[in-house]
Short mmCIF file of C-alpha atoms in Angstrom, two decimals:
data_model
loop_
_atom_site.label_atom_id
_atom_site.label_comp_id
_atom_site.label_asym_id
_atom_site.label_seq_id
_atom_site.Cartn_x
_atom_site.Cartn_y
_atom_site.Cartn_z
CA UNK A 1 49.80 38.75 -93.30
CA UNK A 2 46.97 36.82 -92.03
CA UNK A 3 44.01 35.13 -93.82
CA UNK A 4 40.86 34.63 -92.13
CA UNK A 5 38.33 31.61 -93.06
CA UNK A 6 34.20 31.95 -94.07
CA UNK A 7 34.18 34.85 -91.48
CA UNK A 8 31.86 36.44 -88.99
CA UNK A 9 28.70 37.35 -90.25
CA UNK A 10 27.86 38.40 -86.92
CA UNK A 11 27.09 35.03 -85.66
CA UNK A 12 27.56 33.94 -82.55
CA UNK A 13 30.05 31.22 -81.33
CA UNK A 14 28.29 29.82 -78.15
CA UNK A 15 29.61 27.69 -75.42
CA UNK A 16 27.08 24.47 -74.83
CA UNK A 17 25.29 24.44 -71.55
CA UNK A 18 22.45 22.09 -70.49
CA UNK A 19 19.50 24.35 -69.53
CA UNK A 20 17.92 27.77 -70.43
CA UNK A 21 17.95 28.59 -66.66
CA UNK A 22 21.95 28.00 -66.25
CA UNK A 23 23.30 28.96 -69.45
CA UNK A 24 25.65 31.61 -69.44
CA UNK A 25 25.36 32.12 -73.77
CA UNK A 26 23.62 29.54 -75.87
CA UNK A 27 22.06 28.95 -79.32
CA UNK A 28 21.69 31.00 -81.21
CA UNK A 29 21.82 34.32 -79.75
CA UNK A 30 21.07 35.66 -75.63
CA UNK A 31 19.86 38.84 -77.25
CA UNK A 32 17.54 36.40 -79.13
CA UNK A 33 16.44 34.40 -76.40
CA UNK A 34 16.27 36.78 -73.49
CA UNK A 35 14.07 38.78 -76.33
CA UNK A 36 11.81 35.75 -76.61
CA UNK A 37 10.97 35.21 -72.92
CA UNK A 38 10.95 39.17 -71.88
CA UNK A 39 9.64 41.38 -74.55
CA UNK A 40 6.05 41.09 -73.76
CA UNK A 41 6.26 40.56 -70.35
CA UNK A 42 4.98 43.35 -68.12
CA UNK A 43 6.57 41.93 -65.33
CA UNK A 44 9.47 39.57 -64.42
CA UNK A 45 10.10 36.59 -61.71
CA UNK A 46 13.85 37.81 -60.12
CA UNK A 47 15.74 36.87 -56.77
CA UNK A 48 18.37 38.23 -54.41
CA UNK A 49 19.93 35.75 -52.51
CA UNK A 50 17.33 33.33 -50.44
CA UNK A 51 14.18 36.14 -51.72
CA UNK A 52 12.26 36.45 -54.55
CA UNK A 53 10.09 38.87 -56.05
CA UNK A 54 8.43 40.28 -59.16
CA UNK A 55 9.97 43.36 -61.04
CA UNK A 56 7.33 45.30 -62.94
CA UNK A 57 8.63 46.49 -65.81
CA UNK A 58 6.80 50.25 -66.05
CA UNK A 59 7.76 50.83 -62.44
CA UNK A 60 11.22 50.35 -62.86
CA UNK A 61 11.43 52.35 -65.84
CA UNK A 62 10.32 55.04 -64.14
CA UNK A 63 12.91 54.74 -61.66
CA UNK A 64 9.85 54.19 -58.77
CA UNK A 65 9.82 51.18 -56.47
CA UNK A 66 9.55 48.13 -58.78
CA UNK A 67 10.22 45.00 -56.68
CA UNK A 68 6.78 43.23 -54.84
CA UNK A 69 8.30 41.05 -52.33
CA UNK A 70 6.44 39.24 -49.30
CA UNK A 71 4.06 42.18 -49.58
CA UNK A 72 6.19 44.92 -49.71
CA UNK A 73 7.95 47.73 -52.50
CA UNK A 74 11.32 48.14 -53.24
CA UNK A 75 13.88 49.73 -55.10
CA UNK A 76 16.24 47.63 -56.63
CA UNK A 77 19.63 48.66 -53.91
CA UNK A 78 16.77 47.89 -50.82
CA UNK A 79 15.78 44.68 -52.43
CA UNK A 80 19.49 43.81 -52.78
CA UNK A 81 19.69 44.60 -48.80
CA UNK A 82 16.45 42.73 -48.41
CA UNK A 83 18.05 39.47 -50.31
CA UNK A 84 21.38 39.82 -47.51
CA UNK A 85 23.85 41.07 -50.55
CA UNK A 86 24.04 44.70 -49.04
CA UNK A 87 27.75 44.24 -49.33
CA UNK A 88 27.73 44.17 -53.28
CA UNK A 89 26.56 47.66 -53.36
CA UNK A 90 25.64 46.43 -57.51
CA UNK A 91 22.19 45.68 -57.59
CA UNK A 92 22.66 45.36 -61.26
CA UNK A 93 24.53 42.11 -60.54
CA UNK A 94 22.90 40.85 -57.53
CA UNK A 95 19.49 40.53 -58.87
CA UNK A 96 18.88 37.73 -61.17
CA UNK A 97 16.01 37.09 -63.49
CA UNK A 98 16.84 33.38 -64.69
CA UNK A 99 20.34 33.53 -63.59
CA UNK A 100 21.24 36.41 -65.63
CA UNK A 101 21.93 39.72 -63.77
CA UNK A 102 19.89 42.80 -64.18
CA UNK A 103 22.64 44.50 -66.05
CA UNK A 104 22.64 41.52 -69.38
CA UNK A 105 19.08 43.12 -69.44
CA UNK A 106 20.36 46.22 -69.43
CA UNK A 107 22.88 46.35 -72.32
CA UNK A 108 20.67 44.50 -74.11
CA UNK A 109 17.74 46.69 -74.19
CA UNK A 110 15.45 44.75 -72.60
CA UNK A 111 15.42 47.26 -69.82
CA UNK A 112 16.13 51.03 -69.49
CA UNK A 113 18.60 52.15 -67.11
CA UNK A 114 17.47 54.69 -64.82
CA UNK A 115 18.28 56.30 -61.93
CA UNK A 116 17.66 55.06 -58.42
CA UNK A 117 19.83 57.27 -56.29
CA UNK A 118 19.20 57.21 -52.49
CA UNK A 119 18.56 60.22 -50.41
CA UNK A 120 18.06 60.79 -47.12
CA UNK A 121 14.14 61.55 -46.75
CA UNK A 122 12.46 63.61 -43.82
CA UNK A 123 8.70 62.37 -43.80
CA UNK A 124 6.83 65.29 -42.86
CA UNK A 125 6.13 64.00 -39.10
CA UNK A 126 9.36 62.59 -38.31
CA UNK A 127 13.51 63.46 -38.71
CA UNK A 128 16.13 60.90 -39.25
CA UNK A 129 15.84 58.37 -35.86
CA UNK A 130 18.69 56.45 -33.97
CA UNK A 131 21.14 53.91 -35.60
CA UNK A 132 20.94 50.38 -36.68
CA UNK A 133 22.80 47.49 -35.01
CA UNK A 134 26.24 48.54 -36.59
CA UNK A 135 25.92 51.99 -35.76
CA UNK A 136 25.00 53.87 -38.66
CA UNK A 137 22.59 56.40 -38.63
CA UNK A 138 19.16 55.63 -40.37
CA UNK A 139 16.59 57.44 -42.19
CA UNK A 140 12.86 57.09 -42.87
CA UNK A 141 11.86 56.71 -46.57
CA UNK A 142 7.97 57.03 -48.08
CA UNK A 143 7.66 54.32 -50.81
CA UNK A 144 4.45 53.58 -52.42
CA UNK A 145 2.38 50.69 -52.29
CA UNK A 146 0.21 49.13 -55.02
CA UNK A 147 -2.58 50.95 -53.32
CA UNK A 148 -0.94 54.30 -53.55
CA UNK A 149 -0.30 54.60 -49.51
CA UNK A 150 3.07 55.62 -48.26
CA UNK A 151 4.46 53.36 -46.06
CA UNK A 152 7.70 54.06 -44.30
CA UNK A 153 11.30 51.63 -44.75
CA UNK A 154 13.98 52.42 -42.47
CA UNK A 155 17.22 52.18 -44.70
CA UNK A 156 20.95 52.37 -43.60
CA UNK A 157 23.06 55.45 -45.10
CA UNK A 158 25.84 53.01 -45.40
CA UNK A 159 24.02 51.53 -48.22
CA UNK A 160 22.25 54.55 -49.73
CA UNK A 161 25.33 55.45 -51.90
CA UNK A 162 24.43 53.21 -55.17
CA UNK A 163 27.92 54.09 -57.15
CA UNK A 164 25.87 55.00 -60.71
CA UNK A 165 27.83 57.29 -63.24
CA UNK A 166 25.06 59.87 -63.98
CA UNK A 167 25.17 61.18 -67.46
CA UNK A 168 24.19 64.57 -68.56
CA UNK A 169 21.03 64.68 -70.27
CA UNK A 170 21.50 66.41 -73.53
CA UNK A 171 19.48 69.01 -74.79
CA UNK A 172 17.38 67.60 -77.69
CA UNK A 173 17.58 71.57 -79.87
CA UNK A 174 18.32 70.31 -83.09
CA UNK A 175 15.74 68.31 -84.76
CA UNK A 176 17.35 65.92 -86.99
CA UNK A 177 15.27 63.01 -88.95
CA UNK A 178 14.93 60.00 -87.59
CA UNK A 179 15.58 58.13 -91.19
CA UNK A 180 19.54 59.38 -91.43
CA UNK A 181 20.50 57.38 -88.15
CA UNK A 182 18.94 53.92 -90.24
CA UNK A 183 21.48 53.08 -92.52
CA UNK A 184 23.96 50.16 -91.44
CA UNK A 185 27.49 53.00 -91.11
CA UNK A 186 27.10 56.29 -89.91
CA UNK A 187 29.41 59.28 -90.21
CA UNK A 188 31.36 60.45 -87.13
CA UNK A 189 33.78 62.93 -86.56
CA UNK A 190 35.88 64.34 -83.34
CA UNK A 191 36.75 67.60 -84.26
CA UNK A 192 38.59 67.38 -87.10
CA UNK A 193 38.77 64.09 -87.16
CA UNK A 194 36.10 62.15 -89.16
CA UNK A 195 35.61 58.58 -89.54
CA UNK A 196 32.55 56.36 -90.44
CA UNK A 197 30.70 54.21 -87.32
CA UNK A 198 29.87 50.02 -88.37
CA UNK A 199 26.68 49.38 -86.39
CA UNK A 200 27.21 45.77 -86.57
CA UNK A 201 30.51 46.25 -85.27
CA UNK A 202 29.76 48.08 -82.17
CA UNK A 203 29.61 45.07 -79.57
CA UNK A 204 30.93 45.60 -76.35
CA UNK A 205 30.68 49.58 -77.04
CA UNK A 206 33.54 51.58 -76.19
CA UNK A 207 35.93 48.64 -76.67
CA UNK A 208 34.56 47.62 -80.00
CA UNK A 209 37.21 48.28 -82.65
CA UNK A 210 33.66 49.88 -84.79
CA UNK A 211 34.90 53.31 -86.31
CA UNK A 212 37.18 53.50 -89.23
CA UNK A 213 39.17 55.39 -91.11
CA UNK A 214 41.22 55.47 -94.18
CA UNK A 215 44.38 54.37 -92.20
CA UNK A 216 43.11 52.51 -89.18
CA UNK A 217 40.03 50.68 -87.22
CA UNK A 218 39.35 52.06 -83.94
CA UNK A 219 37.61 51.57 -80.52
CA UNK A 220 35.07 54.87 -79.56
CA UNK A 221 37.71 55.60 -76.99
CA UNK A 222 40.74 55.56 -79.12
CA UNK A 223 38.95 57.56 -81.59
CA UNK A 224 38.95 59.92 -79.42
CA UNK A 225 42.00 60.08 -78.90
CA UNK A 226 43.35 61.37 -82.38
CA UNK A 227 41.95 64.63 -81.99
CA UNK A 228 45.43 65.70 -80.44
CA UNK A 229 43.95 69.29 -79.68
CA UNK A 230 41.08 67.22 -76.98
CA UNK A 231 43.10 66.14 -73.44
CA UNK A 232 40.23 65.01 -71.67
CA UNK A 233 37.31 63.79 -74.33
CA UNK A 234 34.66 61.18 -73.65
CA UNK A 235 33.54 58.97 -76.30
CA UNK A 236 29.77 59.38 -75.79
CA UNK A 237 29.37 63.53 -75.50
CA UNK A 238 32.58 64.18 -78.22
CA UNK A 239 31.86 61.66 -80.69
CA UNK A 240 29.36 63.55 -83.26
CA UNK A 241 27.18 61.96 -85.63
CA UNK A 242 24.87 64.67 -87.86
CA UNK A 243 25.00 67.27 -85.07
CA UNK A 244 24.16 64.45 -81.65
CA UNK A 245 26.35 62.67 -79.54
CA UNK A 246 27.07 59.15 -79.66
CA UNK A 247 25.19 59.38 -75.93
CA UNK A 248 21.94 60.53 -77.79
CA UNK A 249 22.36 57.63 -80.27
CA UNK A 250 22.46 55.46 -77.47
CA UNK A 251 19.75 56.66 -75.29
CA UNK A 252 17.57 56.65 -78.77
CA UNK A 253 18.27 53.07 -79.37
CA UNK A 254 20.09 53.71 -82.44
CA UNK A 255 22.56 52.33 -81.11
CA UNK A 256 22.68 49.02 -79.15
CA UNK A 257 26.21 47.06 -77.28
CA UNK A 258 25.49 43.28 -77.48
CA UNK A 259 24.64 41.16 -74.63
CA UNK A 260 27.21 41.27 -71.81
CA UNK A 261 26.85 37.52 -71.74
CA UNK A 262 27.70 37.51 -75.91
CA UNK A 263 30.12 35.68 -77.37
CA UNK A 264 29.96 36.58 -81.09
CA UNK A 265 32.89 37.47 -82.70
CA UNK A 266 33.08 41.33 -82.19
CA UNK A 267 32.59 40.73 -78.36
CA UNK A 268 34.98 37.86 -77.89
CA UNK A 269 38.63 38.33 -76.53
CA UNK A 270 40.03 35.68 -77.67
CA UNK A 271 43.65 36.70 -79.58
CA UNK A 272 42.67 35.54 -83.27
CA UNK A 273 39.26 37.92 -82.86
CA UNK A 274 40.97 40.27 -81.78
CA UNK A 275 43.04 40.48 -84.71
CA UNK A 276 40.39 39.88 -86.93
CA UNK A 277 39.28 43.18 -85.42
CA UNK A 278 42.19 44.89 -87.36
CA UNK A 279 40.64 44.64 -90.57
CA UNK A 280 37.11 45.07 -92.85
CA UNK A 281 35.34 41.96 -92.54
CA UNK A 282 34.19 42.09 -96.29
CA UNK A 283 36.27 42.27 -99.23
CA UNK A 284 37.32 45.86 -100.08
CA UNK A 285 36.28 45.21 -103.96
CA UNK A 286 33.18 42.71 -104.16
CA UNK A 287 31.90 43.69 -100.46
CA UNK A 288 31.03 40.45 -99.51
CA UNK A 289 33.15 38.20 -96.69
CA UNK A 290 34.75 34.18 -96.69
CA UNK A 291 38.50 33.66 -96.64
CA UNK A 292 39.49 37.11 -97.10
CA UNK A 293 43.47 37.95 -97.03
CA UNK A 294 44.29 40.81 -94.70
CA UNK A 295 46.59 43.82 -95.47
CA UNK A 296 48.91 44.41 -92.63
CA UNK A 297 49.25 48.25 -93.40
CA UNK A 298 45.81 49.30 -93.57
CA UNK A 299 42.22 48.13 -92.80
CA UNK A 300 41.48 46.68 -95.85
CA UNK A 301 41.08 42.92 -96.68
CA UNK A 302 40.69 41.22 -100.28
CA UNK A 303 39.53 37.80 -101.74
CA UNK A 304 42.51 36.49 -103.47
CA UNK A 305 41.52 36.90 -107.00
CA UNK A 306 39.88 40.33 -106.29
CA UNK A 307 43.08 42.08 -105.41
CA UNK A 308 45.36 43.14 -108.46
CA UNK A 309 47.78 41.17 -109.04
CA UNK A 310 45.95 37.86 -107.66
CA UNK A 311 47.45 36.45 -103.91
CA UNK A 312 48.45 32.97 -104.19
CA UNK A 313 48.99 31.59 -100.33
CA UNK A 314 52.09 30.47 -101.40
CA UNK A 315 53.88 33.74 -102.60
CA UNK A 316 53.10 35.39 -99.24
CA UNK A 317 55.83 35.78 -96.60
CA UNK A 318 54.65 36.68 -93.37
CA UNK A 319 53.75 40.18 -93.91
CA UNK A 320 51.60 41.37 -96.63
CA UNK A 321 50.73 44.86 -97.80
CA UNK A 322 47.78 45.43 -100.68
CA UNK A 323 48.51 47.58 -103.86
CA UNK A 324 47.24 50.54 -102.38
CA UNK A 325 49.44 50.52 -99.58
CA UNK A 326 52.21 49.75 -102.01
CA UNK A 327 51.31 52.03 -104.67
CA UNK A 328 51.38 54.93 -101.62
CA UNK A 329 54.71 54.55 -100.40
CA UNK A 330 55.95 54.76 -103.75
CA UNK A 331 54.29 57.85 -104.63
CA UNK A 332 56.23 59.33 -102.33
CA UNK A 333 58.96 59.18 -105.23
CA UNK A 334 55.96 60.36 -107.81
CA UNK A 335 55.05 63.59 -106.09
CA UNK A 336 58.56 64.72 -106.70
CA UNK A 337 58.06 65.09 -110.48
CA UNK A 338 55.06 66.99 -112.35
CA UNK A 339 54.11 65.41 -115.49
CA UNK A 340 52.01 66.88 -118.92
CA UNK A 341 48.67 64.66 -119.81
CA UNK A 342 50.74 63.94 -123.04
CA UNK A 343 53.87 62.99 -121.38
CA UNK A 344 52.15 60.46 -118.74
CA UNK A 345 50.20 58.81 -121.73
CA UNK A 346 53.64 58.73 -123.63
CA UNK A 347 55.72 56.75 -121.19
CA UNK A 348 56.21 53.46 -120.55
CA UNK A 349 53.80 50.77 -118.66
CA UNK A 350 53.38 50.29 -114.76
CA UNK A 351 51.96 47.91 -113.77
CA UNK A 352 50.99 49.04 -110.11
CA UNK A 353 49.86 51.88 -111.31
CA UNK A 354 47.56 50.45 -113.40
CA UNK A 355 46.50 48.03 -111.39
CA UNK A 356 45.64 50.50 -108.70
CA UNK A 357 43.33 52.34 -111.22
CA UNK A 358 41.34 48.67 -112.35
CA UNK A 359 41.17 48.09 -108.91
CA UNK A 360 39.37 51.67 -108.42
CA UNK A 361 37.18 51.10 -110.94
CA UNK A 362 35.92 47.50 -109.96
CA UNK A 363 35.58 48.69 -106.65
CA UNK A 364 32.97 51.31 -108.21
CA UNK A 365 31.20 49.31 -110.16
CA UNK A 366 29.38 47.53 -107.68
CA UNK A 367 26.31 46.47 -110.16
CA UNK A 368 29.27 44.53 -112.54
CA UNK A 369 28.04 46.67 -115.55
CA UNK A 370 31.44 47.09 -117.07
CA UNK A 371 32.90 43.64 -115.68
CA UNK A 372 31.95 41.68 -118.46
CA UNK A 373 31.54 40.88 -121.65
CA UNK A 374 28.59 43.53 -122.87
CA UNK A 375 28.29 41.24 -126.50
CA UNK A 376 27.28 37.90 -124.17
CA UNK A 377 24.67 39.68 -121.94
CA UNK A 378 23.03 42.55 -124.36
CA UNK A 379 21.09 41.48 -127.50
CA UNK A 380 22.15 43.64 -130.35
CA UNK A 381 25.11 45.12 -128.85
CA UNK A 382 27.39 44.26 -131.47
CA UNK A 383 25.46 46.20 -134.60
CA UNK A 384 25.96 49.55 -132.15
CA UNK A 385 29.37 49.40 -131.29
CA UNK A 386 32.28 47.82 -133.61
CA UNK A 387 34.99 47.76 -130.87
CA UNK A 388 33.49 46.44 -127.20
CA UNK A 389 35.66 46.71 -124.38
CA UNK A 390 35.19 46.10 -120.64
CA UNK A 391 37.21 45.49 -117.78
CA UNK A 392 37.80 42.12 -117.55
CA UNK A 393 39.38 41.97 -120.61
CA UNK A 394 41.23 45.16 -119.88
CA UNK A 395 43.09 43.08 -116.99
CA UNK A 396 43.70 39.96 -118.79
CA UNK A 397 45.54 41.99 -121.37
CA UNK A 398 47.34 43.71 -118.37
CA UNK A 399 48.20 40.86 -117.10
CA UNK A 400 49.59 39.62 -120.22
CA UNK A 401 51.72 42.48 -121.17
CA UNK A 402 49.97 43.41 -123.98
CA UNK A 403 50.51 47.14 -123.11
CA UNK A 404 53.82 48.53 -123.63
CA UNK A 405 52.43 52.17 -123.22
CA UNK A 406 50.51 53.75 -120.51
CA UNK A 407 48.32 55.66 -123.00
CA UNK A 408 47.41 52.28 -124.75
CA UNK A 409 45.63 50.90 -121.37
CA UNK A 410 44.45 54.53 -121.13
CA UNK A 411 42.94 54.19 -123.98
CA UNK A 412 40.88 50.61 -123.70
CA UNK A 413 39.63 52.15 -119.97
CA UNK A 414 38.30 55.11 -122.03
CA UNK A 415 37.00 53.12 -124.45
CA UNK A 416 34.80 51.61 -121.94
CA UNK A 417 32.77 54.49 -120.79
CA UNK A 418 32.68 56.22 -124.37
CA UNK A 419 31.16 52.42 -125.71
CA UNK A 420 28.34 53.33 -122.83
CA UNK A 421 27.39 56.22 -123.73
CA UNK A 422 27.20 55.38 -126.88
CA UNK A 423 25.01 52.97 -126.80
CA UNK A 424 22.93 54.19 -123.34
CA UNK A 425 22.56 57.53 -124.16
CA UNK A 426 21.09 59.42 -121.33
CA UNK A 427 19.58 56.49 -119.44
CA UNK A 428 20.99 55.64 -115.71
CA UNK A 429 23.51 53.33 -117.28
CA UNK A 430 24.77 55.84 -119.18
CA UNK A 431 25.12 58.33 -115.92
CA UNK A 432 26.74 55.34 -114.10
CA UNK A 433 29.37 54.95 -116.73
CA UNK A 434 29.80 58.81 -116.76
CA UNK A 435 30.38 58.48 -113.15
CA UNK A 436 33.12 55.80 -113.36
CA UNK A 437 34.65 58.04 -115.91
CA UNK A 438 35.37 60.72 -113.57
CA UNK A 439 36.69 58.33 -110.85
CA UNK A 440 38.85 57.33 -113.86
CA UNK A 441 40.17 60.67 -114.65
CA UNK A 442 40.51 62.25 -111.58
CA UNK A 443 42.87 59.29 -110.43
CA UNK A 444 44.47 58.78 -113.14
CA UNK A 445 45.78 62.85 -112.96
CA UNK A 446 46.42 61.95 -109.28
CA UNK A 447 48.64 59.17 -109.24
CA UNK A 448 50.62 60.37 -111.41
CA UNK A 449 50.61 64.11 -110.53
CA UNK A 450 49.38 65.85 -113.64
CA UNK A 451 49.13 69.56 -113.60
#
């Protein structure tokens, strides 16, 4: 069992440094600031070791010499040679623009991330000449300068090897619209496996614990990993959402892994975040977050007083499991028998049964129509119908044993929605109550396995 205090919210939890040019993560989001100072620059002040230079945005982009240093172009690998770090090989991390490393721009979308694979370049006058001072064989390269003359760099071949994972480009054939990636969760599936994506959620990308399912919360990588049938599947081309890849998503910006630098809670290690991790960070009823008690059986977490029968801290032991987690492991004694309509209504009371199917219907009724009292919110409600009923009231009598048969809760539930249409008729309260109703019913039959 584990609780979890006023939670998340995507916030960041950020270590205090002293300046904007040292900090490492500060208030109240890198993203934020790194957005502040870049996004309409055209061009940006970076070093490599003792040199500087400027990095033009649009050049680098399009994967072209981008670096003006001391009169010269580079590429980003030559200006790392150029700066003395040759021995990185990771011109992502060598270059710095304020102290942070090309790749925190990266990941956070501030830059693109092309290509700039060496090759070894014959200009049309000259081959490959002679070897540099350790002995490896050099080539001539034509870069451009801001005047559009070649010029020629001699570069070792030690050093032309940038170690880049090249993705495949993926065909863009089937037009989908742009508005069905904007909603906050999207739906993904693995072949038959299908599961719904939290954009919020996805942080540090594949390690982000951002897709669930009905049983479990998973990272992109172990999600792909319970479609048994797939030995070797990669996240990015087998994760599917409305026909593209989760690499399209990304390339489109739809979407975006935090800051590397981020310390938020769905990018931090530490072991209570982690856990947190485990479980919906809003309550599974109300959908909104703060001290939420987590199930240890399932994904789903609860505000005390939402969950049927209400958590008190002091009745739980150190492992808790929510009534729908309960009320499935004892259906595996239910399934056994078939029941008639008639003889379900007839028999006597349970209480997790019928707390399971309040539960249901509060979690549907997410505009609290049927909550309350209808007589204390709706002028002349009372002259329509002579016997109001609504869920709140069906609970407290729950709770109070006022039922003794099943078909007598039955009953007040129905009630209810019949009271709605009643007095809606055909008006989108009415078709939200009829709605409800069918949750109802087609529970109800389940649960308790009427044929």
């Amino acid at each position: 069992m584990m609780t979890r205090s006023c939670r998340k919210n995507g916030q960041l939890r950020l270590s205090p440094v002293h300046n904007f040019k040292r900090e490492t993560a500060s208030s109240p989001s890198v993203n934020k600031r790194l957005g502040e100072h870049i996004r309409d620059l055209q061009d940006l002040l970076v070093s490599c070791g003792d040199k500087g230079g400027i990095l033009y945005k649009e050049k680098f982009n399009n994967s072209k010499p981008c670096i003006l240093s001391e009169g010269q172009w580079f590429t980003p690998s030559e200006f790392e040679k150029f700066g003395g770090k040759e021995k990185n090989k990771k011109w992502k991390t060598s270059i710095l623009y304020r102290q942070f490393p090309l790749q925190t721009l990266i990941e956070g979308g501030f830059l693109s991330s092309p290509s700039f694979k060496q090759k070894k370049i014959q200009d049309e006058e000259s081959s490959p000449v002679g070897r540099d001072s350790l002995g490896q064989p050099q080539c001539k390269r034509a870069l451009f300068t801001s005047s559009g003359s070649t010029r020629q760099v001699t570069i070792s071949e030690s050093s032309a090897g940038e170690e880049e994972e090249e993705e495949e480009e993926e065909k863009d054939t089937r037009p989908v619209h742009p508005s069905v990636f904007q909603t906050p969760t999207l739906p993904v599936s693995c072949g038959s496996v299908n599961g719904v994506l939290y954009k919020r959620r996805f942080a540090s990308g594949s390690r982000s614990k951002s897709i669930r399912t009905e049983e479990c919360w998973f990272t992109p990588e172990e999600f792909v990993k319970q479609e048994l049938t797939m030995t070797d599947g990669h996240w990015k081309k087998d994760i599917q959402c409305h026909g593209k890849t989760l690499n399209y998503l990304l390339k489109k910006k739809i979407l975006m892994a935090h800051c590397r630098l981020c310390s938020c809670n769905h990018c931090s290690t530490t072991e209570q975040d982690l856990l947190d991790e485990k479980n919906d960070d809003e309550c599974f009823i109300c959908n909104t977050e703060c001290d939420l008690l987590c199930c240890d059986e399932c994904p789903r977490a609860f505000h005390h007083q939402c969950h049927l029968p209400a958590v008190q801290d002091d009745s739980l032991g150190e492992k808790w499991s929510c009534t729908f987690c309960v009320l499935k492991i004892n259906q595996r004694w239910w399934q056994s028998r078939h029941m008639t309509e008639e003889e379900a209504l007839d028999s006597s009371i349970s209480q997790l049964h019928c707390q399971y199917l309040l539960l249901c219907m509060y979690k549907e009724d997410i505009e609290h129509v049927f909550t309350e009292d209808p007589t204390k919110r709706i002028s002349g409600y009372s002259r329509v119908i002579a016997d109001p009923m609504w869920l709140d009231r069906v609970k407290t009598k729950l709770q109070n044993r006022k039922y003794r048969k099943l078909g007598q809760f039955v009953s007040d539930v129905r009630l209810i929605f019949h009271n709605c249409h009643m007095f809606n008729k055909g008006n989108k309260f009415d078709k939200l109550g009829s709605r409800l109703s069918e949750v109802f019913e087609r529970e109800f039959k389940s649960i308790f396995n009427i044929q």
